[in-house]
Tab-separated table of C-alpha atoms in Angstrom:
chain	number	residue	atom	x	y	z
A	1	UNK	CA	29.635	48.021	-42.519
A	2	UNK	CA	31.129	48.436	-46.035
A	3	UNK	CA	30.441	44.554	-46.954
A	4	UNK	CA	26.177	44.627	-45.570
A	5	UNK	CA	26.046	48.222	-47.703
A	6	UNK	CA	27.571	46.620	-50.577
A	7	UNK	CA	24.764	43.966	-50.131
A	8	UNK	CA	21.714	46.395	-50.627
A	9	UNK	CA	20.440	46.653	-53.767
A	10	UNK	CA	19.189	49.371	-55.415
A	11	UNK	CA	15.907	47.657	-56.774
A	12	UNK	CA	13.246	45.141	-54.351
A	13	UNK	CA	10.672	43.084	-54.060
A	14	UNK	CA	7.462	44.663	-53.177
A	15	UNK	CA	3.675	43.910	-53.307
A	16	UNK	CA	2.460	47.835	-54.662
A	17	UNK	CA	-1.260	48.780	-55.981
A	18	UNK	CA	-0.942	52.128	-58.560
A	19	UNK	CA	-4.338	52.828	-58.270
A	20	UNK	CA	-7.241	53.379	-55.906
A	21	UNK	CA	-9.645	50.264	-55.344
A	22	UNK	CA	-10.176	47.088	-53.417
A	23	UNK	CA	-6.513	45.976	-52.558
A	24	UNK	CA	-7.480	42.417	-53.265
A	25	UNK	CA	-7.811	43.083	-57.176
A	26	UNK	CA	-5.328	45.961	-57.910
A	27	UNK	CA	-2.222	44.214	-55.315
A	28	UNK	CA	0.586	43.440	-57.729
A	29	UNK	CA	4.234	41.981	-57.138
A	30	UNK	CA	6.549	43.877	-58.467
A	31	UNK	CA	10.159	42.712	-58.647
A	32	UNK	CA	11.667	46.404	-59.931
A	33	UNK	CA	10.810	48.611	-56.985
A	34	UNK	CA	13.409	51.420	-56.462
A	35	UNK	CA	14.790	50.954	-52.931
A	36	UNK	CA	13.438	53.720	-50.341
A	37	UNK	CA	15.422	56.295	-50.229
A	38	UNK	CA	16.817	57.107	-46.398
A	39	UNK	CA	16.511	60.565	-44.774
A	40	UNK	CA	18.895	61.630	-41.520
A	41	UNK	CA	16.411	60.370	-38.618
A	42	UNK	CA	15.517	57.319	-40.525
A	43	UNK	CA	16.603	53.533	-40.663
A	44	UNK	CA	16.446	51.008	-43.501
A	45	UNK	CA	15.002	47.943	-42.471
A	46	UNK	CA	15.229	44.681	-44.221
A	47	UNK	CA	11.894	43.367	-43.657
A	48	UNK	CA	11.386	39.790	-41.839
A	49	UNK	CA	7.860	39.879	-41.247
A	50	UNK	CA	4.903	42.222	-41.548
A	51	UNK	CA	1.517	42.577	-39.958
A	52	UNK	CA	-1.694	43.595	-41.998
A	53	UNK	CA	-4.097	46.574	-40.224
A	54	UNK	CA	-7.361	47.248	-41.533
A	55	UNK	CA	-6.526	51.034	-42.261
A	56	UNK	CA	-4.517	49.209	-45.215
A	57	UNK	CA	-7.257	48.054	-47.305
A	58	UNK	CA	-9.228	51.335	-46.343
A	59	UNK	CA	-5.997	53.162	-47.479
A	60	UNK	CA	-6.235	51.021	-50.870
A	61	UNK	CA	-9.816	52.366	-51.608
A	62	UNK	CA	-8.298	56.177	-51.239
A	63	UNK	CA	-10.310	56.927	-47.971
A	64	UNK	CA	-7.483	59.580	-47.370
A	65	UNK	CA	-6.502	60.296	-51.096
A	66	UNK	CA	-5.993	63.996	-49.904
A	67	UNK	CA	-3.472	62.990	-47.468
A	68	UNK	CA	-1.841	59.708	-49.159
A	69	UNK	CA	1.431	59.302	-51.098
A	70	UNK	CA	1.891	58.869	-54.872
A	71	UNK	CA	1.695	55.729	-56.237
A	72	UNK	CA	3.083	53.254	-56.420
A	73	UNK	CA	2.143	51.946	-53.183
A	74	UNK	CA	3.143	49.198	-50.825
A	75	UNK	CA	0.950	48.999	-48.241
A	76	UNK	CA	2.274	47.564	-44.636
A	77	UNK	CA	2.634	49.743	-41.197
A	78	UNK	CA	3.637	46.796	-38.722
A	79	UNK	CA	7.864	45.748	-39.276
A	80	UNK	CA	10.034	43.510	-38.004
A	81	UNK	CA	13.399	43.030	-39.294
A	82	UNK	CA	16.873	43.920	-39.103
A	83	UNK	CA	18.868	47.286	-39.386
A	84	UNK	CA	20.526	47.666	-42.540
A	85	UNK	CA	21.644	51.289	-42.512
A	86	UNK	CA	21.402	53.884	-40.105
A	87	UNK	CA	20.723	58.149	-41.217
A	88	UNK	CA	23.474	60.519	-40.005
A	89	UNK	CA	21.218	61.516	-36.864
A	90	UNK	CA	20.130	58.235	-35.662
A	91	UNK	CA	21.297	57.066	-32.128
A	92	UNK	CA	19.208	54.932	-30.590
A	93	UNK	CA	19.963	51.715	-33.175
A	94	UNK	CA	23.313	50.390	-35.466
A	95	UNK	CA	23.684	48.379	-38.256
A	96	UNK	CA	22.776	45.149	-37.028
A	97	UNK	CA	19.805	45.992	-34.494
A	98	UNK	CA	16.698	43.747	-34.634
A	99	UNK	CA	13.450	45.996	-34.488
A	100	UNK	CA	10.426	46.447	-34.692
A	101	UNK	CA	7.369	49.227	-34.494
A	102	UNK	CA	4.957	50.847	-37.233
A	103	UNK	CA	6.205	52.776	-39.475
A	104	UNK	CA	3.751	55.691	-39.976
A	105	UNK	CA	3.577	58.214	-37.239
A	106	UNK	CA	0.501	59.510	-38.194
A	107	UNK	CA	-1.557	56.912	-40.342
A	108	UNK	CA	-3.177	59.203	-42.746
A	109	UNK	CA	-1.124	61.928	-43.013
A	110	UNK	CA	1.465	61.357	-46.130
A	111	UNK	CA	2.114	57.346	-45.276
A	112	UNK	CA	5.601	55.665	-46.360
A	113	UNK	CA	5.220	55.082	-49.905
A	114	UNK	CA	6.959	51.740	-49.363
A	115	UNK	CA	5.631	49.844	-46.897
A	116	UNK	CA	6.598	46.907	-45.007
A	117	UNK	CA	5.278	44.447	-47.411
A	118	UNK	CA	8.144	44.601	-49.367
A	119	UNK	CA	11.938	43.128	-48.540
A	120	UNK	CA	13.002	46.790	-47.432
A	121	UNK	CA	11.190	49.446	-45.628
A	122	UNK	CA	12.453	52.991	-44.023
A	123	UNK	CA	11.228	54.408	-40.692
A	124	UNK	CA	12.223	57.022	-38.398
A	125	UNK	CA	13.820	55.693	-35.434
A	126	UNK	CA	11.367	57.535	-33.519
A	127	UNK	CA	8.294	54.814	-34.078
A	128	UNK	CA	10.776	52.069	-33.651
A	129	UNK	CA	11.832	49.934	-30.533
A	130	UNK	CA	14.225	47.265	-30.225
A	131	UNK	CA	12.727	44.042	-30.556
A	132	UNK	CA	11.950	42.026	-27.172
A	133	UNK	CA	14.735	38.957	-27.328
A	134	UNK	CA	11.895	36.818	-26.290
A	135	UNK	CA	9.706	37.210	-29.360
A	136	UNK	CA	9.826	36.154	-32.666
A	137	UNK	CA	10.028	38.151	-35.830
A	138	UNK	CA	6.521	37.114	-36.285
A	139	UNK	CA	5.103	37.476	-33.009
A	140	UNK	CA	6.594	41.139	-32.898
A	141	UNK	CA	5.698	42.196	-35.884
A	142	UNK	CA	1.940	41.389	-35.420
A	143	UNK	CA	2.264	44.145	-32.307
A	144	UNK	CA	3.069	47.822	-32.447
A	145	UNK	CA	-0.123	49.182	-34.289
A	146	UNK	CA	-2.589	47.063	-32.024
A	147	UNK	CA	-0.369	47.316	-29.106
A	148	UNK	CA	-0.217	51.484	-30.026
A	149	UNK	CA	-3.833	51.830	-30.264
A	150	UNK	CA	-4.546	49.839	-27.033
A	151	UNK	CA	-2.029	51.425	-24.780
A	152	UNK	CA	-2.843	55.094	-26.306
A	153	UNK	CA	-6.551	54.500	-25.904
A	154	UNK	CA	-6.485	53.555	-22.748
A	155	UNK	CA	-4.147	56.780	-21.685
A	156	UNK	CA	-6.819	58.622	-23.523
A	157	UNK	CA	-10.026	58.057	-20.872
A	158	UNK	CA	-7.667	58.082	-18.284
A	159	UNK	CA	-7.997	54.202	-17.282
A	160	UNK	CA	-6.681	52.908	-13.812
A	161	UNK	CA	-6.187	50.685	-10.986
A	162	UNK	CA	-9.599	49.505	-9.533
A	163	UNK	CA	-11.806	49.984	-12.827
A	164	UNK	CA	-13.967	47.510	-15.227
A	165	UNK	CA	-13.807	47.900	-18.740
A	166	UNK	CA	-15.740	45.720	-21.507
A	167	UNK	CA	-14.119	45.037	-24.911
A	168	UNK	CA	-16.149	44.530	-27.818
A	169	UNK	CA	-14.050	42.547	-30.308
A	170	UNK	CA	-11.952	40.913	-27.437
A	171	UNK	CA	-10.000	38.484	-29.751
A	172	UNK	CA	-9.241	40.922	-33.043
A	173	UNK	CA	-6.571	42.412	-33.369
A	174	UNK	CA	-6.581	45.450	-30.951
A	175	UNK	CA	-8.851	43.819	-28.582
A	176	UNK	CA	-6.793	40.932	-27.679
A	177	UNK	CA	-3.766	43.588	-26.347
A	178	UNK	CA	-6.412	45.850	-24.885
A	179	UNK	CA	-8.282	43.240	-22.352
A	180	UNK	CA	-4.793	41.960	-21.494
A	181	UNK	CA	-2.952	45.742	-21.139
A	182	UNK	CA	-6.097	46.996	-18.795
A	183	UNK	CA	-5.528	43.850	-16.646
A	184	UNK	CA	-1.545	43.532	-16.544
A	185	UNK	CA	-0.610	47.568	-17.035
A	186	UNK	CA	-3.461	49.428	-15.765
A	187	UNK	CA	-4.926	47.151	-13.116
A	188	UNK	CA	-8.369	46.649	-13.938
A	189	UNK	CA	-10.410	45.552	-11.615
A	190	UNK	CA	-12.524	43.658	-13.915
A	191	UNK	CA	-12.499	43.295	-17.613
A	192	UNK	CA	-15.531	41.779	-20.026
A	193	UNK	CA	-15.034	40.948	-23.853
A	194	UNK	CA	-17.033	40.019	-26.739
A	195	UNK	CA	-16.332	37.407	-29.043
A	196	UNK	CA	-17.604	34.664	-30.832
A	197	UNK	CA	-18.441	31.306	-29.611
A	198	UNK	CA	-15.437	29.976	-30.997
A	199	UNK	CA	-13.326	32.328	-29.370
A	200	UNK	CA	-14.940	32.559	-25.973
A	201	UNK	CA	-12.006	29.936	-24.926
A	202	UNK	CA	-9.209	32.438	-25.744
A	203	UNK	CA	-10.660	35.465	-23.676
A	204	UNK	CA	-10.297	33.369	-20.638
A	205	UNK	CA	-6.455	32.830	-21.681
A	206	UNK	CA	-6.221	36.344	-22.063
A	207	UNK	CA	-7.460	36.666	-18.353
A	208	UNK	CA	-11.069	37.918	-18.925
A	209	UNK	CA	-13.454	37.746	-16.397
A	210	UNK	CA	-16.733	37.898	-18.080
A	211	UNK	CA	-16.599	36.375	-21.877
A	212	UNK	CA	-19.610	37.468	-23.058
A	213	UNK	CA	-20.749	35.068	-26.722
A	214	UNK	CA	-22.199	37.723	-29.017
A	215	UNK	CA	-24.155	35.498	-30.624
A	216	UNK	CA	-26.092	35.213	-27.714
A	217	UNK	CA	-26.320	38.260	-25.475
A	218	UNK	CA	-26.860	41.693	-26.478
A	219	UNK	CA	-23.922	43.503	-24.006
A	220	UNK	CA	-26.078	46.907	-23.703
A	221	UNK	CA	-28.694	44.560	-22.073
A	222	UNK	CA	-26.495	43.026	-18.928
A	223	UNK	CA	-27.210	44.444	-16.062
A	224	UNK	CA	-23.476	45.200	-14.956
A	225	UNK	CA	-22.702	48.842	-16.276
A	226	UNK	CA	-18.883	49.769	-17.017
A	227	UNK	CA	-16.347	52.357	-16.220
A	228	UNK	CA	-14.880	52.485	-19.984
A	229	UNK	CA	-16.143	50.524	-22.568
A	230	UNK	CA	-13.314	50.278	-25.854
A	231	UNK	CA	-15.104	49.714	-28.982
A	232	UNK	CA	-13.308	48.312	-32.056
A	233	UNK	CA	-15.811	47.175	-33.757
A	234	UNK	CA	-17.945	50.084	-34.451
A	235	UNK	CA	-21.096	49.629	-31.754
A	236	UNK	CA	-20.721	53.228	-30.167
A	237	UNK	CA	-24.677	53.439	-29.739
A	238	UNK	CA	-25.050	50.329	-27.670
A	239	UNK	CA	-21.587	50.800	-25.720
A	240	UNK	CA	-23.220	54.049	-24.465
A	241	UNK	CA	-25.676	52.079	-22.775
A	242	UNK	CA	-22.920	49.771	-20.804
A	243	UNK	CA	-20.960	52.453	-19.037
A	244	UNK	CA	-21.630	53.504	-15.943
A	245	UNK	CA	-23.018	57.125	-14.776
A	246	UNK	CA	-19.633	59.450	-15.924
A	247	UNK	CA	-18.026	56.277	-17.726
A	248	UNK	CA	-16.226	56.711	-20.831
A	249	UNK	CA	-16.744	55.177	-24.572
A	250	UNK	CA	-13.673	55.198	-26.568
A	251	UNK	CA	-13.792	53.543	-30.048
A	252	UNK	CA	-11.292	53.096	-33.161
A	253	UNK	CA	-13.915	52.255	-35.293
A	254	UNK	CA	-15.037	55.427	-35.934
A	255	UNK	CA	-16.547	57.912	-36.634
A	256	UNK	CA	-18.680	58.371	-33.354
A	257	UNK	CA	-20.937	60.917	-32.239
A	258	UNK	CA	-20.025	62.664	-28.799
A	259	UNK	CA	-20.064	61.422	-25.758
A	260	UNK	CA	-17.979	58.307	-27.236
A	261	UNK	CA	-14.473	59.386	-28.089
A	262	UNK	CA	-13.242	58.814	-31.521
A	263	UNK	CA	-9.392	57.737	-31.205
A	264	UNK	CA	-6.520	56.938	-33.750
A	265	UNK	CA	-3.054	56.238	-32.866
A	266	UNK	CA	0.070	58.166	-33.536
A	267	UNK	CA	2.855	55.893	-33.558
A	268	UNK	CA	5.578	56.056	-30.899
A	269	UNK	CA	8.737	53.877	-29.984
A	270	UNK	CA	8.896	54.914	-26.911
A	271	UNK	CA	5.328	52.876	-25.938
A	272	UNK	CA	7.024	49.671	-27.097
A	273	UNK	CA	10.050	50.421	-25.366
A	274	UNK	CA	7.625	51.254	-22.465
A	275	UNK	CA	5.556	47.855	-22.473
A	276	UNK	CA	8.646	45.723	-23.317
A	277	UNK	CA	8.922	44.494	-19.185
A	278	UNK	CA	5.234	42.755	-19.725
A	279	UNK	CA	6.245	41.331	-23.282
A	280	UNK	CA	9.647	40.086	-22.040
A	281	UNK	CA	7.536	38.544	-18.860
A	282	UNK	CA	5.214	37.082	-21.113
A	283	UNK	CA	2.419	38.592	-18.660
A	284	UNK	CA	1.687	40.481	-22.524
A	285	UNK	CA	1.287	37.999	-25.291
A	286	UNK	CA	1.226	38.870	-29.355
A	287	UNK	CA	-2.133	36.836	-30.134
A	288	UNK	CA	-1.540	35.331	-33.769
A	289	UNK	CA	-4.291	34.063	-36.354
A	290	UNK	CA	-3.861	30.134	-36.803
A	291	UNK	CA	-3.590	30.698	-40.576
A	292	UNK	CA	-0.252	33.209	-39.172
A	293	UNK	CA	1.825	33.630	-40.638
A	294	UNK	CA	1.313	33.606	-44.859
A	295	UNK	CA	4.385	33.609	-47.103
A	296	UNK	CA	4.869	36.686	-49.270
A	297	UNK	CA	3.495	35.277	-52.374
A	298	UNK	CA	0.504	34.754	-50.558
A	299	UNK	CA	-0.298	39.009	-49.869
A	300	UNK	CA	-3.373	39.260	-51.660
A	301	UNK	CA	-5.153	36.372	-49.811
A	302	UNK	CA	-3.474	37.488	-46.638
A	303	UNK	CA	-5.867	40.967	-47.550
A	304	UNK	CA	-8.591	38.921	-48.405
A	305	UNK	CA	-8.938	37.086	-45.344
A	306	UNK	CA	-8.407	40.139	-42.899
A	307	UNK	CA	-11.328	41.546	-45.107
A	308	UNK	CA	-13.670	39.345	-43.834
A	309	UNK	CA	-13.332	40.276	-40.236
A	310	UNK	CA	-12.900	36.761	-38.851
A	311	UNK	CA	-9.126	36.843	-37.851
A	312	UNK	CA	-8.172	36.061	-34.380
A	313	UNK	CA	-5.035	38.345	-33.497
A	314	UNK	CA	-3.180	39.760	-36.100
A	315	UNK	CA	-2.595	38.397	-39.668
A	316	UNK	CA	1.208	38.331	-40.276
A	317	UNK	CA	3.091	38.171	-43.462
A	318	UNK	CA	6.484	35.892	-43.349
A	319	UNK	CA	8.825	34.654	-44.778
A	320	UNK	CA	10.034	38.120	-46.775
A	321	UNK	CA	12.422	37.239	-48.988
């Protein structure tokens, strides 16, 4: 224990932004970064790998300034990476542990200050899991935010055995856990997703029954109605008109005006440590962008690219140094 303390420094390597605009122009490495200080629930993680979410960038241009932490800033809420120190309270995890989970409990309400793009991070050990033996650094790190949001928005309109859901934005991020979580958790009894043409190939791996190509069909217009339809791409006026009589529209990309449901995550451990049976079965898979992952030096056009919405699965940062 002495020897891997002794090993910490006090100073990192982190990618921070000190003021509020478009993360691609004010992202900076800094090599002086005072290590995070750890508190008596919390863990210090040295970071492997780290997953990009799009409430970083929205973070970056100060949408919750009220609520944020003082600069400097490293953005990054998905981890993976090894236990480096454990707080006088912790239990579940020793020096040693690999792990893995996001890092903010609440998203907007007072974020880390130092993220997990940067070769440290803290976390309580509350919003972390062990990692599944089965999956990479990579691969897990690219999960607990997407995985989060799917499994806790599907708890939210009360999914079940025996119901369809439709997915818009089947192979992002989110979407790509969701259509596989309502089929393999929840058993749906049928599930529909929107993508791309491209990507039309990957819902079917994913086990969707009705790829629907964007491009060419307008989903509000089919005549099979839904029991929930999950939104994460911000079309809560035409999802309203694919549910069902009593069916349910839940969307992340909010806001929404009632009936949909507007739904953001609060991190929690115990949902990976929950879903690890599918993810060690493989009957859950992380879905990765090809361009997955991007070294470290390559952060801002890691942002960039997530930016333009075109990323299948998650964008993951990796190697850390």
């Amino acid at each position: 224990m002495a020897a891997s303390t002794a090993s910490i420094p006090s100073h990192i390597k982190a990618w921070v932004y000190n003021e509020y605009g478009n993360i691609e122009e004010t992202l900076k490495l800094d090599s002086n970064v005072a290590l995070p200080q750890l508190k008596d629930d919390q863990v210090l993680i040295k970071v492997v790998a780290a997953a990009l979410n799009p409430v970083d960038y929205k973070r970056a241009l100060g949408f919750f300034k009220d609520s944020d932490s003082p600069f400097p800033t490293a953005p990054g809420y998905d981890v993976a990476g090894v236990v480096v120190k454990v707080g006088s309270e912790v239990k579940k995890f020793k020096v040693g542990d690999e792990v893995y989970g996001d890092i903010n409990e609440y998203a907007v309400n007072n974020p880390k200050a130092i993220g997990s793009v940067a070769e440290y991070t803290s976390a309580e050990e509350k919003v972390l899991a062990h990692k599944p033996s089965n999956l990479s650094f990579v691969e897990a790190a690219s999960l607990p935010a997407a995985i989060i949001t799917a499994y806790q928005g599907l708890e939210r309109v009360e999914f079940s055995a025996g119901k369809s859901i439709l997915v818009l934005g089947g192979a992002g991020g989110v979407g790509s856990l969701v259509t596989q979580l309502a089929k393999q958790v929840f058993g749906a009894a049928k599930v529909a997703a929107t993508a791309s043409t491209g990507k039309l190939e990957l819902l079917r791996k994913l086990g969707v029954d009705l790829p629907i190509d964007y491009t060419k069909e307008n989903f509000e217009e089919l005549p099979q109605k839904f029991d929930v339809v999950y939104d994460t791409v911000g079309q809560t006026d035409k999802a309203l008109k694919a549910i069902k009589e009593g069916g349910k529209v839940i969307t992340i990309a909010g806001p929404a005006s009632p009936p949909a449901i507007w739904f953001f995550l609060h991190s929690d451990g115990a949902v990976l440590d929950k879903l690890k049976p599918y993810l060690d079965s493989g009957k859950v898979k992380p879905v990765l962008d090809p361009k997955s992952p991007l070294p470290f030096s390559k952060a801002v056009e890691a942002f960039a690219y997530l930016k333009t919405n075109r990323a299948t699965g998650k964008v993951v940062i990796h190697p850390i140094p």
